[in-house]
CSV table of C-alpha atoms in Angstrom, one decimal:
chain,number,residue,atom,x,y,z
A,1,MET,CA,213.6,94.8,25.8
A,2,ASP,CA,213.1,92.9,22.8
A,3,THR,CA,211.9,95.4,20.6
A,4,THR,CA,211.0,92.6,18.1
A,5,ARG,CA,208.1,91.7,20.6
A,6,LYS,CA,204.7,94.1,20.4
A,7,VAL,CA,204.1,94.8,24.2
A,8,PHE,CA,200.8,96.5,25.1
A,9,ASP,CA,200.5,98.2,28.5
A,10,LEU,CA,197.1,96.4,28.9
A,11,VAL,CA,195.6,93.5,27.6
A,12,ILE,CA,191.7,92.9,28.3
A,13,ILE,CA,190.7,89.6,28.4
A,14,GLY,CA,186.8,89.1,27.6
A,15,ALA,CA,185.4,91.0,24.8
A,16,GLY,CA,181.9,91.3,26.4
A,17,MET,CA,180.2,94.8,27.8
A,18,MET,CA,182.9,94.7,30.2
A,19,GLY,CA,185.4,94.3,28.6
A,20,SER,CA,185.0,96.3,26.4
A,21,ALA,CA,184.2,98.7,28.2
A,22,ALA,CA,187.1,98.8,29.8
A,23,ALA,CA,189.0,98.9,26.3
A,24,TYR,CA,187.3,102.2,25.4
A,25,TYR,CA,188.1,103.8,28.5
A,26,SER,CA,192.1,102.2,29.0
A,27,SER,CA,192.8,103.8,25.7
A,28,LEU,CA,191.6,107.4,27.2
A,29,ILE,CA,194.5,107.2,29.4
A,30,PRO,CA,197.4,109.0,27.5
A,31,GLY,CA,200.3,106.9,26.3
A,32,THR,CA,198.5,103.3,27.2
A,33,SER,CA,198.6,100.7,24.6
A,34,VAL,CA,195.8,98.7,24.4
A,35,CYS,CA,194.8,95.2,23.1
A,36,LEU,CA,191.6,93.6,23.9
A,37,VAL,CA,191.1,89.8,23.4
A,38,GLY,CA,187.8,87.8,22.9
A,39,PRO,CA,185.6,86.2,20.2
A,40,SER,CA,182.9,87.9,18.3
A,41,GLU,CA,179.0,86.3,18.7
A,42,PRO,CA,179.1,83.1,16.7
A,43,LYS,CA,177.1,82.8,13.3
A,44,PHE,CA,176.4,79.0,14.7
A,45,ARG,CA,176.6,78.6,18.3
A,46,LYS,CA,177.1,74.9,18.4
A,47,ASP,CA,180.5,74.9,16.6
A,48,HIS,CA,181.7,77.2,19.6
A,49,GLU,CA,182.4,76.9,23.5
A,50,ILE,CA,182.6,80.7,24.7
A,51,PHE,CA,179.4,82.8,24.4
A,52,GLY,CA,178.1,86.1,26.0
A,53,CYS,CA,175.5,86.9,27.5
A,54,TRP,CA,175.0,90.2,25.2
A,55,PHE,CA,174.0,87.8,22.0
A,56,ASP,CA,170.8,90.2,22.3
A,57,GLU,CA,168.8,93.0,21.7
A,58,GLY,CA,167.4,94.0,24.6
A,59,ARG,CA,168.8,94.5,28.2
A,60,ILE,CA,167.2,97.2,30.7
A,61,CYS,CA,168.3,100.1,31.9
A,62,CYS,CA,167.3,102.0,34.9
A,63,ARG,CA,169.3,104.1,38.0
A,64,VAL,CA,167.1,103.1,41.3
A,65,GLN,CA,168.3,98.9,42.0
A,66,ASP,CA,167.9,97.3,45.5
A,67,LYS,CA,171.7,97.8,46.0
A,68,HIS,CA,173.3,101.0,47.1
A,69,THR,CA,176.6,99.7,44.2
A,70,TRP,CA,173.9,98.7,41.4
A,71,SER,CA,172.5,102.0,41.5
A,72,VAL,CA,175.6,103.5,41.6
A,73,LEU,CA,176.8,101.7,38.7
A,74,SER,CA,174.1,102.0,36.5
A,75,SER,CA,173.2,105.5,36.9
A,76,ARG,CA,177.0,106.7,36.2
A,77,SER,CA,176.5,103.9,32.7
A,78,VAL,CA,173.4,106.1,31.7
A,79,GLN,CA,174.9,109.5,31.9
A,80,ARG,CA,177.8,109.0,29.3
A,81,TYR,CA,175.5,106.4,27.3
A,82,ARG,CA,174.2,109.2,24.4
A,83,GLU,CA,178.1,111.2,24.8
A,84,LEU,CA,179.0,107.5,23.3
A,85,GLU,CA,176.9,107.2,21.0
A,86,ARG,CA,177.8,110.9,19.4
A,87,GLN,CA,181.1,109.7,19.4
A,88,THR,CA,180.8,106.4,17.6
A,89,GLY,CA,177.3,107.0,15.2
A,90,ILE,CA,176.2,103.7,17.2
A,91,ASN,CA,172.4,104.5,18.6
A,92,PHE,CA,172.4,101.7,21.3
A,93,TYR,CA,169.9,102.9,23.9
A,94,SER,CA,166.3,103.6,23.7
A,95,ASP,CA,164.9,106.2,26.7
A,96,VAL,CA,161.8,104.9,27.1
A,97,GLY,CA,161.5,105.1,30.9
A,98,TYR,CA,160.9,102.3,33.6
A,99,ILE,CA,158.6,101.2,35.9
A,100,GLN,CA,158.7,98.9,38.6
A,101,CYS,CA,156.0,96.8,40.3
A,102,VAL,CA,156.0,95.6,43.8
A,103,THR,CA,153.4,93.7,45.8
A,104,GLN,CA,155.2,94.9,49.3
A,105,GLU,CA,154.9,98.5,50.6
A,106,ALA,CA,158.3,98.2,52.7
A,107,ASP,CA,159.9,97.3,49.5
A,108,PHE,CA,158.6,100.3,47.7
A,109,GLN,CA,160.2,102.6,50.9
A,110,SER,CA,163.4,100.9,50.5
A,111,LEU,CA,163.4,101.4,46.4
A,112,PHE,CA,162.1,105.8,47.7
A,113,GLU,CA,164.9,105.6,50.0
A,114,MET,CA,167.7,104.3,47.0
A,115,ASN,CA,165.9,106.7,44.9
A,116,HIS,CA,166.4,110.0,47.5
A,117,MET,CA,169.6,109.1,47.7
A,118,MET,CA,170.3,108.6,43.9
A,119,LYS,CA,168.5,111.7,43.1
A,120,ALA,CA,167.4,109.5,40.6
A,121,GLY,CA,164.0,111.5,40.2
A,122,ALA,CA,161.3,108.8,40.4
A,123,GLU,CA,157.7,109.4,40.8
A,124,ASP,CA,155.1,107.3,42.8
A,125,ILE,CA,152.6,106.3,39.9
A,126,THR,CA,150.5,103.6,42.2
A,127,LYS,CA,147.6,105.9,41.4
A,128,GLU,CA,147.9,107.3,38.3
A,129,TRP,CA,149.2,104.0,36.8
A,130,LYS,CA,146.1,103.2,34.4
A,131,ASP,CA,145.9,106.2,33.5
A,132,ILE,CA,149.1,106.6,32.4
A,133,TYR,CA,149.5,103.0,30.6
A,134,PRO,CA,145.8,101.4,30.2
A,135,PHE,CA,147.4,98.5,28.0
A,136,LEU,CA,149.1,97.0,31.6
A,137,SER,CA,147.3,94.9,34.0
A,138,PHE,CA,148.8,94.7,37.7
A,139,PRO,CA,146.9,94.1,40.5
A,140,ASP,CA,145.2,96.0,42.8
A,141,ASP,CA,147.2,96.3,45.4
A,142,SER,CA,150.7,96.5,43.4
A,143,PHE,CA,152.9,99.7,44.3
A,144,ILE,CA,154.4,101.3,40.7
A,145,MET,CA,157.6,103.7,40.7
A,146,GLN,CA,158.6,105.4,37.7
A,147,GLU,CA,161.8,106.3,36.4
A,148,LYS,CA,160.2,108.5,33.2
A,149,LEU,CA,163.9,110.3,32.7
A,150,ASN,CA,167.3,108.6,32.0
A,151,ALA,CA,166.2,105.1,31.2
A,152,GLY,CA,165.0,102.5,29.6
A,153,HIS,CA,166.4,99.6,27.5
A,154,ILE,CA,170.1,99.1,25.2
A,155,SER,CA,171.3,96.6,22.7
A,156,PRO,CA,174.1,95.1,24.0
A,157,ARG,CA,175.0,94.0,20.9
A,158,GLU,CA,175.1,98.0,19.7
A,159,GLN,CA,176.8,99.0,23.2
A,160,VAL,CA,179.3,96.1,22.6
A,161,ARG,CA,180.7,97.5,19.1
A,162,ALA,CA,180.1,101.2,20.6
A,163,HIS,CA,182.7,101.1,23.3
A,164,GLN,CA,184.9,98.8,20.8
A,165,THR,CA,184.5,101.4,17.9
A,166,ALA,CA,185.3,103.9,20.5
A,167,ALA,CA,188.0,102.3,21.9
A,168,HIS,CA,189.3,101.4,18.1
A,169,GLN,CA,189.4,105.3,17.5
A,170,HIS,CA,191.5,105.9,20.2
A,171,GLY,CA,194.3,103.2,18.8
A,172,ALA,CA,193.3,99.9,20.8
A,173,GLU,CA,193.6,96.9,19.3
A,174,ILE,CA,190.6,94.2,19.0
A,175,ILE,CA,192.2,90.6,18.9
A,176,ARG,CA,189.8,87.7,18.2
A,177,LYS,CA,190.9,84.5,19.9
A,178,ILE,CA,190.1,82.8,22.6
A,179,VAL,CA,193.0,82.9,25.8
A,180,SER,CA,193.6,79.7,27.3
A,181,THR,CA,196.3,81.0,29.6
A,182,ILE,CA,198.0,83.9,31.5
A,183,THR,CA,201.7,83.1,32.6
A,184,PRO,CA,204.8,85.4,34.1
A,185,ALA,CA,206.3,86.9,31.2
A,186,GLU,CA,209.7,85.4,29.6
A,187,ASN,CA,211.3,88.5,30.2
A,188,PRO,CA,210.8,90.2,33.9
A,189,GLU,CA,210.0,93.6,31.9
A,190,TYR,CA,206.8,92.2,29.5
A,191,LYS,CA,205.3,91.1,33.3
A,192,TRP,CA,202.9,89.2,32.0
A,193,GLN,CA,202.0,86.9,28.5
A,194,VAL,CA,198.9,86.2,27.7
A,195,GLU,CA,198.0,82.9,25.1
A,196,THR,CA,195.3,81.9,23.1
A,197,GLU,CA,193.8,78.7,22.1
A,198,CYS,CA,195.6,78.9,18.4
A,199,GLY,CA,199.2,79.2,20.9
A,200,SER,CA,199.7,82.6,19.8
A,201,ILE,CA,201.2,84.5,23.2
A,202,ILE,CA,200.5,88.3,23.2
A,203,TYR,CA,202.9,90.2,25.4
A,204,CYS,CA,201.7,92.7,28.1
A,205,THR,CA,202.7,94.5,31.7
A,206,HIS,CA,199.0,95.1,32.5
A,207,VAL,CA,196.5,92.3,32.2
A,208,LEU,CA,192.6,92.2,32.8
A,209,VAL,CA,190.2,89.5,33.1
A,210,ALA,CA,186.9,91.0,31.8
A,211,ALA,CA,185.3,87.0,30.5
A,212,GLY,CA,181.9,86.9,32.9
A,213,GLY,CA,181.1,83.7,33.7
A,214,PHE,CA,183.7,81.8,32.2
A,215,ALA,CA,186.8,83.2,34.2
A,216,GLY,CA,186.2,80.9,36.0
A,217,LEU,CA,186.5,77.6,33.5
A,218,LYS,CA,189.3,78.8,31.9
A,219,ASN,CA,192.8,78.3,34.0
A,220,LEU,CA,193.3,81.8,33.7
A,221,PHE,CA,194.6,82.5,37.4
A,222,GLN,CA,196.9,79.6,37.9
A,223,HIS,CA,199.6,82.0,38.5
A,224,VAL,CA,198.5,84.4,40.7
A,225,LYS,CA,196.1,82.2,42.7
A,226,PRO,CA,197.1,78.5,42.2
A,227,GLU,CA,194.0,75.7,42.3
A,228,MET,CA,191.6,78.9,43.0
A,229,VAL,CA,188.9,80.6,40.9
A,230,PRO,CA,186.7,83.8,41.5
A,231,ASP,CA,183.4,82.6,43.8
A,232,LEU,CA,181.0,82.6,40.9
A,233,ASP,CA,177.5,81.0,41.0
A,234,LEU,CA,176.6,80.5,37.4
A,235,ARG,CA,173.1,80.7,37.1
A,236,THR,CA,170.8,80.1,34.3
A,237,GLN,CA,168.7,82.0,32.8
A,238,THR,CA,166.0,81.7,30.4
A,239,VAL,CA,163.8,84.6,28.1
A,240,ALA,CA,160.8,84.3,26.2
A,241,TYR,CA,160.4,86.1,22.8
A,242,LEU,CA,156.8,87.1,21.8
A,243,ARG,CA,156.6,87.9,18.0
A,244,ILE,CA,154.4,90.5,16.9
A,245,GLU,CA,152.9,92.6,14.3
A,246,GLU,CA,154.1,96.2,13.1
A,247,ASN,CA,150.3,97.4,14.4
A,248,GLU,CA,150.4,96.0,17.7
A,249,ALA,CA,154.0,97.5,18.2
A,250,GLN,CA,152.5,100.5,16.8
A,251,ARG,CA,149.5,100.1,19.6
A,252,LEU,CA,152.4,99.7,22.7
A,253,LYS,CA,154.8,101.9,21.5
A,254,ASN,CA,154.7,104.2,24.8
A,255,MET,CA,155.2,101.2,26.8
A,256,PRO,CA,158.0,101.4,29.2
A,257,THR,CA,160.9,98.9,30.6
A,258,LEU,CA,159.5,97.1,33.8
A,259,VAL,CA,160.3,94.7,36.5
A,260,THR,CA,157.3,93.3,38.7
A,261,SER,CA,157.6,91.0,41.7
A,262,CYS,CA,154.0,90.1,41.3
A,263,HIS,CA,154.0,86.2,41.0
A,264,PHE,CA,152.1,84.4,38.6
A,265,GLU,CA,151.3,80.6,38.4
A,266,ASN,CA,155.1,79.2,39.7
A,267,LEU,CA,156.9,82.4,39.3
A,268,ASP,CA,158.5,85.5,41.7
A,269,GLY,CA,158.1,87.8,39.2
A,270,ALA,CA,159.4,88.8,35.8
A,271,TYR,CA,161.3,91.9,34.0
A,272,VAL,CA,159.8,93.1,30.3
A,273,LEU,CA,161.3,94.5,27.8
A,274,PRO,CA,158.8,96.6,25.1
A,275,PRO,CA,158.5,96.2,21.5
A,276,ILE,CA,162.1,95.8,20.0
A,277,ARG,CA,162.7,95.5,16.4
A,278,TYR,CA,165.2,93.0,16.1
A,279,PRO,CA,168.4,92.1,13.5
A,280,ASP,CA,165.3,89.5,11.4
A,281,GLY,CA,163.2,92.3,10.9
A,282,HIS,CA,160.2,91.1,13.4
A,283,TRP,CA,159.4,93.2,16.5
A,284,TYR,CA,159.6,90.8,20.0
A,285,LEU,CA,158.4,91.5,23.6
A,286,LYS,CA,160.8,90.2,25.5
A,287,LEU,CA,160.9,88.5,29.3
A,288,GLY,CA,162.7,86.5,31.3
A,289,HIS,CA,162.0,85.0,35.0
A,290,GLY,CA,163.2,86.0,38.9
A,291,ARG,CA,164.9,82.6,41.1
A,292,THR,CA,162.5,80.4,39.1
A,293,TYR,CA,163.6,78.0,37.1
A,294,GLU,CA,167.3,79.2,37.5
A,295,GLU,CA,169.5,76.5,37.5
A,296,HIS,CA,173.6,76.1,39.0
A,297,LYS,CA,176.4,74.8,35.9
A,298,THR,CA,179.6,74.4,37.6
A,299,THR,CA,181.3,73.0,33.9
A,300,LEU,CA,182.3,74.7,30.7
A,301,GLU,CA,180.5,71.2,29.2
A,302,GLU,CA,177.6,72.1,31.2
A,303,VAL,CA,177.3,75.5,30.0
A,304,ARG,CA,178.4,75.3,25.9
A,305,ASP,CA,175.6,72.5,26.2
A,306,TRP,CA,173.2,74.7,27.3
A,307,TYR,CA,173.4,78.2,25.0
A,308,ILE,CA,174.0,75.7,22.3
A,309,GLN,CA,170.6,74.1,22.9
A,310,GLN,CA,169.7,77.6,22.4
A,311,THR,CA,166.0,77.4,23.2
A,312,GLY,CA,165.8,77.6,27.1
A,313,ASN,CA,164.2,75.6,29.5
A,314,PRO,CA,160.5,75.4,27.6
A,315,GLU,CA,158.1,74.8,30.2
A,316,CYS,CA,159.3,78.3,31.8
A,317,VAL,CA,159.3,80.4,28.4
A,318,GLU,CA,155.3,78.7,28.2
A,319,LYS,CA,154.9,80.2,31.6
A,320,LEU,CA,156.4,83.6,30.2
A,321,ALA,CA,154.7,84.0,27.3
A,322,ARG,CA,151.5,83.6,29.7
A,323,PHE,CA,152.1,86.2,31.9
A,324,MET,CA,153.2,88.4,29.3
A,325,CYS,CA,149.2,87.6,28.1
A,326,TYR,CA,148.3,88.8,31.6
A,327,MET,CA,150.3,91.6,31.9
A,328,LEU,CA,149.3,92.7,28.1
A,329,PRO,CA,145.4,91.8,27.9
A,330,GLY,CA,144.3,91.6,25.1
A,331,LEU,CA,148.0,91.0,23.2
A,332,LYS,CA,148.2,89.1,19.9
A,333,VAL,CA,151.2,86.9,19.7
A,334,GLU,CA,152.5,85.4,16.4
A,335,GLU,CA,155.0,83.2,17.7
A,336,VAL,CA,156.7,81.9,20.9
A,337,THR,CA,160.6,81.0,20.9
A,338,GLY,CA,162.9,80.9,23.7
A,339,ASP,CA,166.3,81.4,24.5
A,340,GLY,CA,169.3,81.0,27.4
A,341,CYS,CA,171.9,82.9,29.0
A,342,LEU,CA,173.7,82.6,32.0
A,343,THR,CA,174.8,85.4,35.3
A,344,SER,CA,176.9,85.2,37.5
A,345,HIS,CA,176.6,85.3,41.4
A,346,THR,CA,179.1,87.0,43.8
A,347,PRO,CA,178.6,85.7,47.6
A,348,ASP,CA,176.8,89.3,48.4
A,349,GLU,CA,175.7,89.7,45.2
A,350,GLU,CA,178.7,92.6,45.1
A,351,PRO,CA,180.6,92.8,41.7
A,352,TYR,CA,184.4,92.4,41.6
A,353,ILE,CA,186.3,95.3,40.7
A,354,ASP,CA,190.1,94.3,42.4
A,355,ILE,CA,193.3,94.0,41.9
A,356,ILE,CA,194.5,90.2,42.3
A,357,ALA,CA,198.4,90.3,42.2
A,358,GLU,CA,200.9,93.2,40.6
A,359,ASN,CA,199.6,94.4,37.6
A,360,PHE,CA,196.6,92.0,37.8
A,361,GLY,CA,193.1,93.1,37.3
A,362,VAL,CA,189.2,91.7,37.3
A,363,CYS,CA,186.2,92.6,36.3
A,364,LEU,CA,183.5,90.1,36.9
A,365,GLY,CA,180.1,89.3,38.8
A,366,GLY,CA,177.0,91.1,37.2
A,367,ASN,CA,175.1,89.6,39.7
A,368,GLY,CA,172.2,90.1,36.7
A,369,TYR,CA,172.3,94.1,36.8
A,370,GLY,CA,175.7,93.7,34.3
A,371,ALA,CA,174.4,95.0,31.6
A,372,ALA,CA,173.4,98.3,32.4
A,373,ALA,CA,176.1,99.1,35.0
A,374,SER,CA,179.4,97.7,32.5
A,375,ASP,CA,179.9,101.1,31.1
A,376,GLU,CA,181.1,102.1,34.8
A,377,MET,CA,182.5,99.0,35.9
A,378,GLY,CA,184.6,99.2,32.9
A,379,ARG,CA,185.6,102.8,33.3
A,380,LEU,CA,186.7,102.1,37.1
A,381,ALA,CA,188.1,98.9,36.4
A,382,ALA,CA,190.6,100.2,34.0
A,383,ARG,CA,191.5,103.3,36.0
A,384,LEU,CA,192.3,101.3,39.3
A,385,LEU,CA,194.3,99.2,37.2
A,386,MET,CA,196.4,101.5,35.3
A,387,LEU,CA,196.0,104.3,37.5
A,388,GLY,CA,195.4,103.5,41.1
A,389,GLU,CA,192.4,105.7,40.8
A,390,TRP,CA,189.6,105.3,42.6
A,391,GLU,CA,186.9,108.1,42.4
A,392,SER,CA,183.2,106.2,43.2
A,393,ASP,CA,180.7,106.5,45.9
A,394,ILE,CA,181.0,102.7,46.1
A,395,PRO,CA,183.7,101.5,49.0
A,396,ARG,CA,186.3,99.7,46.9
A,397,GLU,CA,186.5,96.9,50.0
A,398,ARG,CA,183.0,95.9,48.8
A,399,VAL,CA,184.1,94.6,45.4
A,400,LYS,CA,187.1,93.1,46.6
A,401,ILE,CA,187.1,89.3,45.0
A,402,VAL,CA,186.2,86.4,46.8
A,403,TRP,CA,188.6,83.2,45.7
A,404,LYS,CA,187.4,79.2,46.2
A,405,SER,CA,188.6,76.1,45.8
A,406,GLN,CA,188.7,75.1,41.7
A,407,THR,CA,188.0,71.4,42.8
């Protein structure tokens, strides 16, 4: 082996939530050298091409999801938040609780079946919610489930920083560059070489792609699946930010995170974050939509244009703001702004945590659940690739990758 070249045991492509988690958990494996490659959040978006869904301060975390896979991934992740905070000194988790409001009794029963399966301890507060949360408003025929413990919201920015800090504490290196290609190494003992857009090459024996929706927009798989890319449907997501004053934030200090399937105008539900203080010093309530207003993006140019406009869909922002005021009667709003990101969806709404070639793995497909589940997704992917281990209640066959033609 050429000793003048540093060869990592593992290079992880994508320094977002899944990739950063994978970097941390792989760095815990004795004798494993790790390199995490990916750009930081840009200060000004218009000069950049690659973006992350984690450029924000609020994402819901809970343990009871519609699907078993996401319930397991989220539950395992939440259980480790406090230890990661303790280890790094970076606080990213607020355990304010979570409620889900549904309109169909069958859906409510399904949620409680999942609750019992996960032993999450959720409660039926359909009759009591008005007394517990008098500032909220839901239709009288709604069904309300509450996760009082081990649920709330995380700062994805700070969670990424915590995972990267913990990885660095255990010897991982972080390179703030964008990867252009992955090719078989010139020396077969290296196995893979990762080239960045600026022309530098990183050598490794294992490689993990955790680049989110951008994984299929870059030429990363040409040497393992020619003319193919992961089957990921990229959907736009618009969010509304309602800036409120300090006294309003204090009035709503007991507000949990929530998801509702109640319709409002043409919206088919929403997810809502309680007041969060953002880096600009102001308090914001944030909410996003369900399937209504999702648009499909298929090219790097379309994705870039969506991110750099930094407004989301203006019509959707206005309706979300009205929906928030409906759910919080008497809410005093100082300003309404919007933004947008993308979620990547797989055909069966299951993630891809898989090995696609010798020493080549993927961790992709958040399906709208990725933020809360990213810690466990990264851990599973790292240990599967490096140790051949799969210790999970989720069958491995369920998270196999699906390919589609690149054209």
